[in-house]
Short mmCIF file of C-alpha atoms in Angstrom, two decimals:
data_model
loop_
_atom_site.label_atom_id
_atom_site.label_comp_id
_atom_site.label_asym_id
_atom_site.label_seq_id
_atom_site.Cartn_x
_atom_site.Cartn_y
_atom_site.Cartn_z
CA UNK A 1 109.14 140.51 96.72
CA UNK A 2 110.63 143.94 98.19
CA UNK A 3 112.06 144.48 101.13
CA UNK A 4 110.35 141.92 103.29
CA UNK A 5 107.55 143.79 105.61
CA UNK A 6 104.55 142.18 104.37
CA UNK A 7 103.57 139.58 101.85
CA UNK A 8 102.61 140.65 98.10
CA UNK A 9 100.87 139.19 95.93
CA UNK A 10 102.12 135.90 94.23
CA UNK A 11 104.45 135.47 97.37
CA UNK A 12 102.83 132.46 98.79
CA UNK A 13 102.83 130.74 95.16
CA UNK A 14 106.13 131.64 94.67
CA UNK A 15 107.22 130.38 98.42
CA UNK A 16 105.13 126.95 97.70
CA UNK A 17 106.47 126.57 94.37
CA UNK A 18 109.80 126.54 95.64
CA UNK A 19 111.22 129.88 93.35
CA UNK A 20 112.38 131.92 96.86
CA UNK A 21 115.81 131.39 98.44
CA UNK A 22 116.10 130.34 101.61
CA UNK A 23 116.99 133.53 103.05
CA UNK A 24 113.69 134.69 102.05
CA UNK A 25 111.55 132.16 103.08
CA UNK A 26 113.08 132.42 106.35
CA UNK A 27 112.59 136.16 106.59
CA UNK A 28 108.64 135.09 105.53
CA UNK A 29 108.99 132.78 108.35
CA UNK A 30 110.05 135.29 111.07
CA UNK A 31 107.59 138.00 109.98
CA UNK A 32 104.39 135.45 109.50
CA UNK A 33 104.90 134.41 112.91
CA UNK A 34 103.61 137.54 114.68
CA UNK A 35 99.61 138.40 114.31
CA UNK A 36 99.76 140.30 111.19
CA UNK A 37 96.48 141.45 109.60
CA UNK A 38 97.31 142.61 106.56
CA UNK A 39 99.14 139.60 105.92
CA UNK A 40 95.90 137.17 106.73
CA UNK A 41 93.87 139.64 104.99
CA UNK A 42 95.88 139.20 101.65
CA UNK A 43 96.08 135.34 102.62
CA UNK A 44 92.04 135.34 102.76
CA UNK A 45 91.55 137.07 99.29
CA UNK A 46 94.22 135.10 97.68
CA UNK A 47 94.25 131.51 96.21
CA UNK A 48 97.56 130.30 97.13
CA UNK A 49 97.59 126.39 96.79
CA UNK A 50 97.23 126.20 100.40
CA UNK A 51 93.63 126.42 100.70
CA UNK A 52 92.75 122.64 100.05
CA UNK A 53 95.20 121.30 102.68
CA UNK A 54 93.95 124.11 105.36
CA UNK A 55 90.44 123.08 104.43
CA UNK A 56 90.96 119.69 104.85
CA UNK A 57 93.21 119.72 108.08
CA UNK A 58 90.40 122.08 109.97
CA UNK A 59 87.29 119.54 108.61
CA UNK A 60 89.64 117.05 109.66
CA UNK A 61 88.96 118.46 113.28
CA UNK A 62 85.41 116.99 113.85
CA UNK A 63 83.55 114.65 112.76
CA UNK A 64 82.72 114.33 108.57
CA UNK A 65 78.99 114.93 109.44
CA UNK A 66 77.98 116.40 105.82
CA UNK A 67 75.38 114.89 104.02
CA UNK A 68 76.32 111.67 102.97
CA UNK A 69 75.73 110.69 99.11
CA UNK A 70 72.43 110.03 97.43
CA UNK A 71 71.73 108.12 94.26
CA UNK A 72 69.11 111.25 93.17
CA UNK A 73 72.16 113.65 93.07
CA UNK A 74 74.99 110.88 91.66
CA UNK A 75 72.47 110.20 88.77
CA UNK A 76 72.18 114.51 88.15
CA UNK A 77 76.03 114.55 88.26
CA UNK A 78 76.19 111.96 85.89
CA UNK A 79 73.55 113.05 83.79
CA UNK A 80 75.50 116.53 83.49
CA UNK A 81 79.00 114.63 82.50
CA UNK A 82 77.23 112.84 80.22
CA UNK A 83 78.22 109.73 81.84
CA UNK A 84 75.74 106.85 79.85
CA UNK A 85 74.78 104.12 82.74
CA UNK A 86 76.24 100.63 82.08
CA UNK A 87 75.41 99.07 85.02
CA UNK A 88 76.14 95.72 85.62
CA UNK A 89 73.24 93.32 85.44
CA UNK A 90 73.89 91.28 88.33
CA UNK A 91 70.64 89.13 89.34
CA UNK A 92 70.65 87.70 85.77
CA UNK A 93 74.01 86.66 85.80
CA UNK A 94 72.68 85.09 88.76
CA UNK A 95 70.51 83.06 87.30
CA UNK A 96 72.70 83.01 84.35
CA UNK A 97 75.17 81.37 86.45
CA UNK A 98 72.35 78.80 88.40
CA UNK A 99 71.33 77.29 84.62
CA UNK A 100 74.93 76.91 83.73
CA UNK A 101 75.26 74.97 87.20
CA UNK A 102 72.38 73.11 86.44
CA UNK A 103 73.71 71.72 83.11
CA UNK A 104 71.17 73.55 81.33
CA UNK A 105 72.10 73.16 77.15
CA UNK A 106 73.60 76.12 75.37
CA UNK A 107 72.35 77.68 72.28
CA UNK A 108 75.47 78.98 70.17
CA UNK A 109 74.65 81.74 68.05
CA UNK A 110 75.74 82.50 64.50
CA UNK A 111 79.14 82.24 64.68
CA UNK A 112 80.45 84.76 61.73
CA UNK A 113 84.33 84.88 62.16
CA UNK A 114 84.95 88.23 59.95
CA UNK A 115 87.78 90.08 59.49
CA UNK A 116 88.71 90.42 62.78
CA UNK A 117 92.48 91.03 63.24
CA UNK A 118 92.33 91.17 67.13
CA UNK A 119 95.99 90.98 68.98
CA UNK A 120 96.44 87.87 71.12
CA UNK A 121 99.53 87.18 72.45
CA UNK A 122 101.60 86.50 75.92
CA UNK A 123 104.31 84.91 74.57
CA UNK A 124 107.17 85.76 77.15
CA UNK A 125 104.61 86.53 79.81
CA UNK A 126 105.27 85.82 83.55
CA UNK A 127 101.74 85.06 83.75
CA UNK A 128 99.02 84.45 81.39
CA UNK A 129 95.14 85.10 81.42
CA UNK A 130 92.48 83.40 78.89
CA UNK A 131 89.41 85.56 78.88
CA UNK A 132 86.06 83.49 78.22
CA UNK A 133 82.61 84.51 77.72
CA UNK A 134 78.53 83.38 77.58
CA UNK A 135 75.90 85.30 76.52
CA UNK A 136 73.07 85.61 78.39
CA UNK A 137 69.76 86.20 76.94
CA UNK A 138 66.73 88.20 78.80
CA UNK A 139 63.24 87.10 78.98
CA UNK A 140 61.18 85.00 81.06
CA UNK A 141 63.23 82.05 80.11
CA UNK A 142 66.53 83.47 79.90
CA UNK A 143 68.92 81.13 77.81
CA UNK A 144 72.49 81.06 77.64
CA UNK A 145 75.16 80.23 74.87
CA UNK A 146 79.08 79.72 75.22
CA UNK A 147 80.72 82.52 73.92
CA UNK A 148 83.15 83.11 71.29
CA UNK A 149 85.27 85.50 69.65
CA UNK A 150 83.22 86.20 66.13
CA UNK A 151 79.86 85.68 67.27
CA UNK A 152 77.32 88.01 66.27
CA UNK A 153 75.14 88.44 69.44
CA UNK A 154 71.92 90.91 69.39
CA UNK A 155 72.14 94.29 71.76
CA UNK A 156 69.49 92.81 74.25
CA UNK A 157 72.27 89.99 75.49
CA UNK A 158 74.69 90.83 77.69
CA UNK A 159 77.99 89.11 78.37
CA UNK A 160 79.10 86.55 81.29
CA UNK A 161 83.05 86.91 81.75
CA UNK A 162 85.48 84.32 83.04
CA UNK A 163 89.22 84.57 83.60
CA UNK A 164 91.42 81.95 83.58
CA UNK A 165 95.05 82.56 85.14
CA UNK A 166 97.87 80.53 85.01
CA UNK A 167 98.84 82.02 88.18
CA UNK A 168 98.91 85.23 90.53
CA UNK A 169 98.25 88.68 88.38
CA UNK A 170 96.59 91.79 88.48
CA UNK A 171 94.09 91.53 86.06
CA UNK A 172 91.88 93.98 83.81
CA UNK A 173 88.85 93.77 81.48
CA UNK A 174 88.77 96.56 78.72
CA UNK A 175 86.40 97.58 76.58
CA UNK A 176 89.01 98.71 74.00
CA UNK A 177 86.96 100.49 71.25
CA UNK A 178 85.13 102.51 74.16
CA UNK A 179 88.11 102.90 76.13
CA UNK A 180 86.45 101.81 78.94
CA UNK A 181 87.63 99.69 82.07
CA UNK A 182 85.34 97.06 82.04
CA UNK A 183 86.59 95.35 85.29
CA UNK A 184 89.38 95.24 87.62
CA UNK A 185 90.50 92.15 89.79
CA UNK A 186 93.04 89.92 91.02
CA UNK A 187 93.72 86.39 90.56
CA UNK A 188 95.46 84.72 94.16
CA UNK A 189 96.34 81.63 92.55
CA UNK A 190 96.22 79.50 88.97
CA UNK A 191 92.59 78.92 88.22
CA UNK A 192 89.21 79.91 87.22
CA UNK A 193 87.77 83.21 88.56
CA UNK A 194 84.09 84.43 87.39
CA UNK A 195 83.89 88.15 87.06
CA UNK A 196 82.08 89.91 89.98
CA UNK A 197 80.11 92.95 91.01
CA UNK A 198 79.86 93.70 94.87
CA UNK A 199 80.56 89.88 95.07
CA UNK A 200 78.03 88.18 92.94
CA UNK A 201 78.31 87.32 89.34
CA UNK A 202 77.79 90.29 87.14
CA UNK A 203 76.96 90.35 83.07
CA UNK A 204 78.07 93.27 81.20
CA UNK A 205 74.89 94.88 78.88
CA UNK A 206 75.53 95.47 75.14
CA UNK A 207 72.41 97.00 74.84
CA UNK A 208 73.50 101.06 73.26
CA UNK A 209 76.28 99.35 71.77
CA UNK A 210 76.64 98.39 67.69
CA UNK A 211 78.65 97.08 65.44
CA UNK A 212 82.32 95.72 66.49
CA UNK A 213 83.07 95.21 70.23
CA UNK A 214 86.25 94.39 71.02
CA UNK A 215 87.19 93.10 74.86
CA UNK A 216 90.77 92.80 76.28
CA UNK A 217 91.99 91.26 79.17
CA UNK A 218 95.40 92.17 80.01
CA UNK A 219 97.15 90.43 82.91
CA UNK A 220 100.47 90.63 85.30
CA UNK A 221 102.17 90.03 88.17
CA UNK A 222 101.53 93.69 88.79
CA UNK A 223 99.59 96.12 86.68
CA UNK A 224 99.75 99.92 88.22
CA UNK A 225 97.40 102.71 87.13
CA UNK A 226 100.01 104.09 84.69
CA UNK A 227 100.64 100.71 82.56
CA UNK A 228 97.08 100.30 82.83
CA UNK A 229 96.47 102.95 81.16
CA UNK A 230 99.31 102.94 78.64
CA UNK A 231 97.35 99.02 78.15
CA UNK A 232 94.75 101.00 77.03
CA UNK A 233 95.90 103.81 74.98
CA UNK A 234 97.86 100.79 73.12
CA UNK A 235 95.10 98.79 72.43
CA UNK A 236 93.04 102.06 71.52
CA UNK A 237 95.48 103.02 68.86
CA UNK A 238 95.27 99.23 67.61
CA UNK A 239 98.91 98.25 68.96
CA UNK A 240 100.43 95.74 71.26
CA UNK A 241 100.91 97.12 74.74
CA UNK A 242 104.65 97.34 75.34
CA UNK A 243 106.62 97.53 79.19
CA UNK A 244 109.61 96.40 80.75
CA UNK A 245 108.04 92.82 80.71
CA UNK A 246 105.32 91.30 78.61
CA UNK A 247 101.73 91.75 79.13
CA UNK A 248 99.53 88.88 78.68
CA UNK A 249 96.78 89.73 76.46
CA UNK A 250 93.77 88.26 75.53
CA UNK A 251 91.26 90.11 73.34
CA UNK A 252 87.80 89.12 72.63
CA UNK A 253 85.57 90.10 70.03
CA UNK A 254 81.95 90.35 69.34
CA UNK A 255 79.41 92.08 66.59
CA UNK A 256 76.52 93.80 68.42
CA UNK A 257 73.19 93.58 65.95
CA UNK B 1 88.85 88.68 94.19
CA UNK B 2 87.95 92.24 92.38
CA UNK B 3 88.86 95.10 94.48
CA UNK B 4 86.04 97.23 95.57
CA UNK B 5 86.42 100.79 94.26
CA UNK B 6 85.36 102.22 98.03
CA UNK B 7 88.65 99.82 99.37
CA UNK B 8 90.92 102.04 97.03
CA UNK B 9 92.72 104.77 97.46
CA UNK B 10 92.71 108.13 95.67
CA UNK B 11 95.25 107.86 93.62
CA UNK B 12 93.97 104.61 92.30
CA UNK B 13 90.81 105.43 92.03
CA UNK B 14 91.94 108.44 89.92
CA UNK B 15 93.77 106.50 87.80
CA UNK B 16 90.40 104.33 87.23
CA UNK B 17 88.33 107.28 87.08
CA UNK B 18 90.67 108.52 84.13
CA UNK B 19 89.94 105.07 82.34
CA UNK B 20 86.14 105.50 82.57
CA UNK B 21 85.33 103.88 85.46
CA UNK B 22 81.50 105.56 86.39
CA UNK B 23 82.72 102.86 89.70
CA UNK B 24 85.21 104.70 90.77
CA UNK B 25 83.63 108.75 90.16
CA UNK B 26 80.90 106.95 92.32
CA UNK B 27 83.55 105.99 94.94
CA UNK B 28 84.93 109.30 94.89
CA UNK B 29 81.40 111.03 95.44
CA UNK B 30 80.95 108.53 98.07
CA UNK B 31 83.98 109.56 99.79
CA UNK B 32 83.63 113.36 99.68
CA UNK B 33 80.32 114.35 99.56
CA UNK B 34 80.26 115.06 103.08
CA UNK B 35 83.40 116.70 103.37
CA UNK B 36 82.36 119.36 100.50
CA UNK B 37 78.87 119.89 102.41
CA UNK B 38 80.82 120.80 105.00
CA UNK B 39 82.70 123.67 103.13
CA UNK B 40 79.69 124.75 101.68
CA UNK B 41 77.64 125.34 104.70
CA UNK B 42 80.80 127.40 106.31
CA UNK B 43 79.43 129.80 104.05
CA UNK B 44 76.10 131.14 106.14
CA UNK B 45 74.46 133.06 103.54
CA UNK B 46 74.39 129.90 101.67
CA UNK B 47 70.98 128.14 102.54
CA UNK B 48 70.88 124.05 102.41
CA UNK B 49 69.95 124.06 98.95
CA UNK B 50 72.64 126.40 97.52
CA UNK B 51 74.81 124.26 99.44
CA UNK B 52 73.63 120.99 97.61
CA UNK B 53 73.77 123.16 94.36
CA UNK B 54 77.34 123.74 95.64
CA UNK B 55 78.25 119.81 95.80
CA UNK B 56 76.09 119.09 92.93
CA UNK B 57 78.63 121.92 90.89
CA UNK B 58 81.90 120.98 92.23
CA UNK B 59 81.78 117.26 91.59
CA UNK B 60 80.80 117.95 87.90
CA UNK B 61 83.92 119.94 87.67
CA UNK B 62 86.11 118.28 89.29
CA UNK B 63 85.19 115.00 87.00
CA UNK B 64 85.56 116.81 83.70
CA UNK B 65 89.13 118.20 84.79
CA UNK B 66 90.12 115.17 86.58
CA UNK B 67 92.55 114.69 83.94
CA UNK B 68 94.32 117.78 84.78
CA UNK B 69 94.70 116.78 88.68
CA UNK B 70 98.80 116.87 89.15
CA UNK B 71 98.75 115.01 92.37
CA UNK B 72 95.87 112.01 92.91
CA UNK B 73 96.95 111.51 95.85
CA UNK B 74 96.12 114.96 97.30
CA UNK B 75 92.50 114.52 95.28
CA UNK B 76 90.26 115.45 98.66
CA UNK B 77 92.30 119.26 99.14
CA UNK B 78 91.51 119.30 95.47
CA UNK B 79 87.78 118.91 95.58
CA UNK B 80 87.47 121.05 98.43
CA UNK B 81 89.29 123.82 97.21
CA UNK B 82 87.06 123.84 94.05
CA UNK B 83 84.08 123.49 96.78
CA UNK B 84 85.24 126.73 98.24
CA UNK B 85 85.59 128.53 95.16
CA UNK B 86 82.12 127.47 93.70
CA UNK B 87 80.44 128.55 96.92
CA UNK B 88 82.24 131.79 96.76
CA UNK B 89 81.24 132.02 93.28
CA UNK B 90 77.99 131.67 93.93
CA UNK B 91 78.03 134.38 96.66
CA UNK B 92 79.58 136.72 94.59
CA UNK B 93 77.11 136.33 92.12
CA UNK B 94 74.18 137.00 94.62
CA UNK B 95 76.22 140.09 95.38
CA UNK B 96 76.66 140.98 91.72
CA UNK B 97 73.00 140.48 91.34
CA UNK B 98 72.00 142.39 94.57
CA UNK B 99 74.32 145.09 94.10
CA UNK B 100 74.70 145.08 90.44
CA UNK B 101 78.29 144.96 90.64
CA UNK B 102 79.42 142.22 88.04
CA UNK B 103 83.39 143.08 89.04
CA UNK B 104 83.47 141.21 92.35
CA UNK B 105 81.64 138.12 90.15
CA UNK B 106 84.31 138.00 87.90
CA UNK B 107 87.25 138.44 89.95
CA UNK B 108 86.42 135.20 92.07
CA UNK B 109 85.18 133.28 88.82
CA UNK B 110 89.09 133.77 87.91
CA UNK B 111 90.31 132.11 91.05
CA UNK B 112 92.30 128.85 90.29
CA UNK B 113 91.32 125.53 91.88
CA UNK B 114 95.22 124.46 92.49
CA UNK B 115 96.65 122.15 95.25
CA UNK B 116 99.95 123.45 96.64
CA UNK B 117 102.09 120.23 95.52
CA UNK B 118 104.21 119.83 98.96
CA UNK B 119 106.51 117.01 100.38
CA UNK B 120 104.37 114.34 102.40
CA UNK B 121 106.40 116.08 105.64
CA UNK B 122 105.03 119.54 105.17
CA UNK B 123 101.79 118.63 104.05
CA UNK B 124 101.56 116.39 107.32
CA UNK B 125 102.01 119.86 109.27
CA UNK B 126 98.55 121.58 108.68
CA UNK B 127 96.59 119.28 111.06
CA UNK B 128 99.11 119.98 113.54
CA UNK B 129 99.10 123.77 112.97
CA UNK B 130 95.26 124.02 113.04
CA UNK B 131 95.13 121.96 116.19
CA UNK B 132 97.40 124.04 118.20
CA UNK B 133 95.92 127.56 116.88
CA UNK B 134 92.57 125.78 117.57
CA UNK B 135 93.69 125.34 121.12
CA UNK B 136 95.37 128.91 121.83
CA UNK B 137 92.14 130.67 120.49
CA UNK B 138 91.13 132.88 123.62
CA UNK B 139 87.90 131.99 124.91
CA UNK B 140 85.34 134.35 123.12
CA UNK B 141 82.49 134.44 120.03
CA UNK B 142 85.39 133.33 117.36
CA UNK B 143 86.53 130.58 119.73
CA UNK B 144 82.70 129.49 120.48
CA UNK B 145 81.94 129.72 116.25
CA UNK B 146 85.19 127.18 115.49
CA UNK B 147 84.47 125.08 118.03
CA UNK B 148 80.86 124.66 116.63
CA UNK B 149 81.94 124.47 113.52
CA UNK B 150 85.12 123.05 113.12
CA UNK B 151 85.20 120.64 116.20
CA UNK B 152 82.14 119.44 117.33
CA UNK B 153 81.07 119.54 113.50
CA UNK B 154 77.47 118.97 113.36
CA UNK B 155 76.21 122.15 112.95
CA UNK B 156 76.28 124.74 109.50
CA UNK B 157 77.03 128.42 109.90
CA UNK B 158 73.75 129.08 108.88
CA UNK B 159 72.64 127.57 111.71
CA UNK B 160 75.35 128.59 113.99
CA UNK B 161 74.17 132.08 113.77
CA UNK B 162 70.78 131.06 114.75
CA UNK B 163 71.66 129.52 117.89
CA UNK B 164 73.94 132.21 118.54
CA UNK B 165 71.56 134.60 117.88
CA UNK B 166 73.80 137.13 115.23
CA UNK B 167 73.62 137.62 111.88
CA UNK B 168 74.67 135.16 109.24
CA UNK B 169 77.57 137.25 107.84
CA UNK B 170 79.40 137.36 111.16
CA UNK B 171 79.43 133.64 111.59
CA UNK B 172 80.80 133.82 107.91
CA UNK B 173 83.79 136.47 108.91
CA UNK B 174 84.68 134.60 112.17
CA UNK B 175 85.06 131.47 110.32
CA UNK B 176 86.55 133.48 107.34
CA UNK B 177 89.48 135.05 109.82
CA UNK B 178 90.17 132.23 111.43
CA UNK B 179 90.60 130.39 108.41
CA UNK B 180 93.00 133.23 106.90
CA UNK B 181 95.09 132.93 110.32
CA UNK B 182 95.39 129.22 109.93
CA UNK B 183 97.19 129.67 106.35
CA UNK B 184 99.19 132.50 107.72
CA UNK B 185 100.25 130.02 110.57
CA UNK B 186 100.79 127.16 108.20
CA UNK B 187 102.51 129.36 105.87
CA UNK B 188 105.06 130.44 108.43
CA UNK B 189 105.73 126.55 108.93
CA UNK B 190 106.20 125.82 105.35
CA UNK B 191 108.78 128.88 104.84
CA UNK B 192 110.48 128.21 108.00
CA UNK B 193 111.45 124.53 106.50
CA UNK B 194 112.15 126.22 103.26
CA UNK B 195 114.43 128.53 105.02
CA UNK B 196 116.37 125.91 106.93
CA UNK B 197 116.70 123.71 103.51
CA UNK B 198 119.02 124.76 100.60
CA UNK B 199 118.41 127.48 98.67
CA UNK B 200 115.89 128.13 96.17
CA UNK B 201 116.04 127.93 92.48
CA UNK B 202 114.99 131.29 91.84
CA UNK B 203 116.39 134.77 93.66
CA UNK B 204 112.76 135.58 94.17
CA UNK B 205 113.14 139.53 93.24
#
């Protein structure tokens, strides 16, 4: 910045990122405050970091009467990122959840218990969290079978997910070979709680996936976004989460056929 | 109970969006849709469809850079910026096209899609800057076009222009000045707190 008439280029950026002294910004201050056109003409050209608040504040003026969503243009967007649908299947965990009500038997599959070296562990944790499982099967009689970690379970089942928490927590179901945040919740109290789509029982569909499917549910008092995700990035990598107190961890696993 | 993605704020649902939630992207699309409409069809010469082709653009690129995003929390100034900056792409390409002048195309193609990352207090300001410059406009055509646009809201510039009865460019440049004295104005605020704070880290010459 010269002598201080008009802004220059990179001005604004620099004023916004903090790299003027106060003397300048106040001798910005005094000149931006009379009509200046040159000034708003640069301003108009010139992405400063300020266009996103402005835009907001003046659409903030009225009413937000743009076109609201559609599910035509969210399935193009996701289409375009690639994005592969994994929708919960909620009406037959519905009915998934009526038979087991109903007492009806359950079929276990083969149970093959492999090599599987998943992490369990909460010792030390304020809370823990047990994650359980059924797999439902489709068709006109759709049959269900108590879950366990080992079983070998073919793509067309899907998987019914219970949480059991020995107290209040934040809790989260990943999909750890995906990376993928299965489900997020909360438990209010010790107890059972069934794991829910837009508040009805929702199965999770294997069908796309193969091979070794690994599902962890890691619990605490309070899980933010950024130990979340360092959760996940652990359990990626194949190691044990780590944070200023112990996670309780509870990892499930399944071969899809 | 599981939290519903739509009761979550941005920065959360960022920070579930990052993990692969398709729940929380939806949320977010939800959310702003209308919002980026609305810069879209500021530009007149942008017909309904562009303006869709607009949304349609913007939310793709914001969800493959959402990693990038610096501040969640500011995620809606973020999305419309790169809202503006697609629909200006898009008009500069029509003007490349029309006037075979591929310079004006690539300049705006190189404009960033940053969020100034301000204190809470000065980004508070803006609404308060635009509503008093809103209400010392002078009564007139640029006074009439905000008011239709920005305030009552229901209408696009393209179709601000017809009821007007001018030409869609000159809804464009009323809305276009107005907006440019709205950041001068808001810029003056944000230097004049810089100013009275301590010095900056840099001598700025």
């Amino acid at each position: 910045m010269s002598n201080m008439t008009h802004l220059e280029r990179g001005t604004a950026r620099r004023l916004l990122a903090g790299e003027l002294t106060a003397e300048q910004a106040r001798r910005i201050a005094d000149h931006l405050d009379g009509a200046c056109e040159r000034c708003e003409a640069l301003l108009a050209e010139e992405t400063c970091g300020l266009d996103g608040p402005v835009d907001r504040a003046l659409l903030a003026l009225g009413p937000a009467a743009g076109k609201p969503g559609n599910d035509l243009e969210w399935a193009r967007i996701r289409r375009q990122l690639g994005i592969r649908r994994r929708g919960w299947l909620v009406g037959l965990a519905a009915a998934a959840a009526v038979m087991l009500v109903a007492g009806v038997s359950l079929r276990i599959f083969q149970h093959d218990p492999g090599p599987w070296d998943g992490v369990k562990g909460s010792a030390g944790a304020p809370v823990t969290a047990r994650l359980r499982f059924s797999v439902v099967l489709p068709g006109a009689e759709p049959s269900l079978a108590r879950g366990a970690s080992g079983l070998t379970i073919p793509e067309e089942a899907s998987l019914l997910f219970r949480v059991e928490a020995s107290g209040p927590a934040d809790l989260a179901l990943l999909r750890v070979d995906g990376g993928e945040l299965v489900w997020q919740g909360r438990a209010t109290r010790a107890g059972a709680i069934d794991v829910e789509e837009q508040g009805r029982p929702a199965a999770y569909p294997l069908r796309g996936l193969r091979g070794r499917q690994r599902f962890a549910l890691v619990a605490a008092p309070s899980l933010g976004p950024a130990r979340l995700e360092a959760a996940r990035a652990a359990l990626a990598s194949g190691a044990v989460p780590e944070g200023p107190e112990p996670l309780s961890l509870d990892v499930v696993e399944v071969t899809v056929r | 109970m599981p939290e519903l993605p739509t009761e979550l704020d941005d920065a959360s649902l960022v920070a579930r969006a990052r993990l692969g939630d398709a729940g929380a992207l939806r949320a977010i699309y939800d959310r702003y849709r209308p919002l980026l409409q609305r810069v879209a069809s500021s530009f007149a010469e942008l017909d309904p469809d562009d303006a869709d082709d607009v949304v349609q653009e913007s939310f793709v690129r914001a969800f493959r850079n959402l990693g990038g995003l610096a501040a969640p929390e500011r995620l809606g100034a973020w999305l419309v910026t790169i809202a503006r900056n697609r629909s200006l792409t898009r008009l500069a390409r029509r003007k490349a096209r029309q006037e075979m002048q591929g310079e004006l195309s690539r300049e705006v193609e190189a404009r960033g899609d940053e969020v100034a990352e301000m204190p809470d207090p000065e980004a508070a300001l803006e609404l308060d800057v635009v509503r008093r410059i809103v209400a010392e406009l002078p009564e007139g055509p640029e006074k009439q076009t905000v008011h239709l646009f920005y305030v009552e809201g229901q209408l696009s510039a393209r179709e601000i222009a017809e009821r007007l009865g001018v030409g869609k460019s000159a809804i464009t440049m009323r809305l276009e000045r107005f907006r440019a004295r709205v950041k001068r104005r808001v810029l003056a605020e944000v230097a004049r707190l810089r100013g009275e704070g301590s010095p900056g880290r840099g001598d700025g010459r």
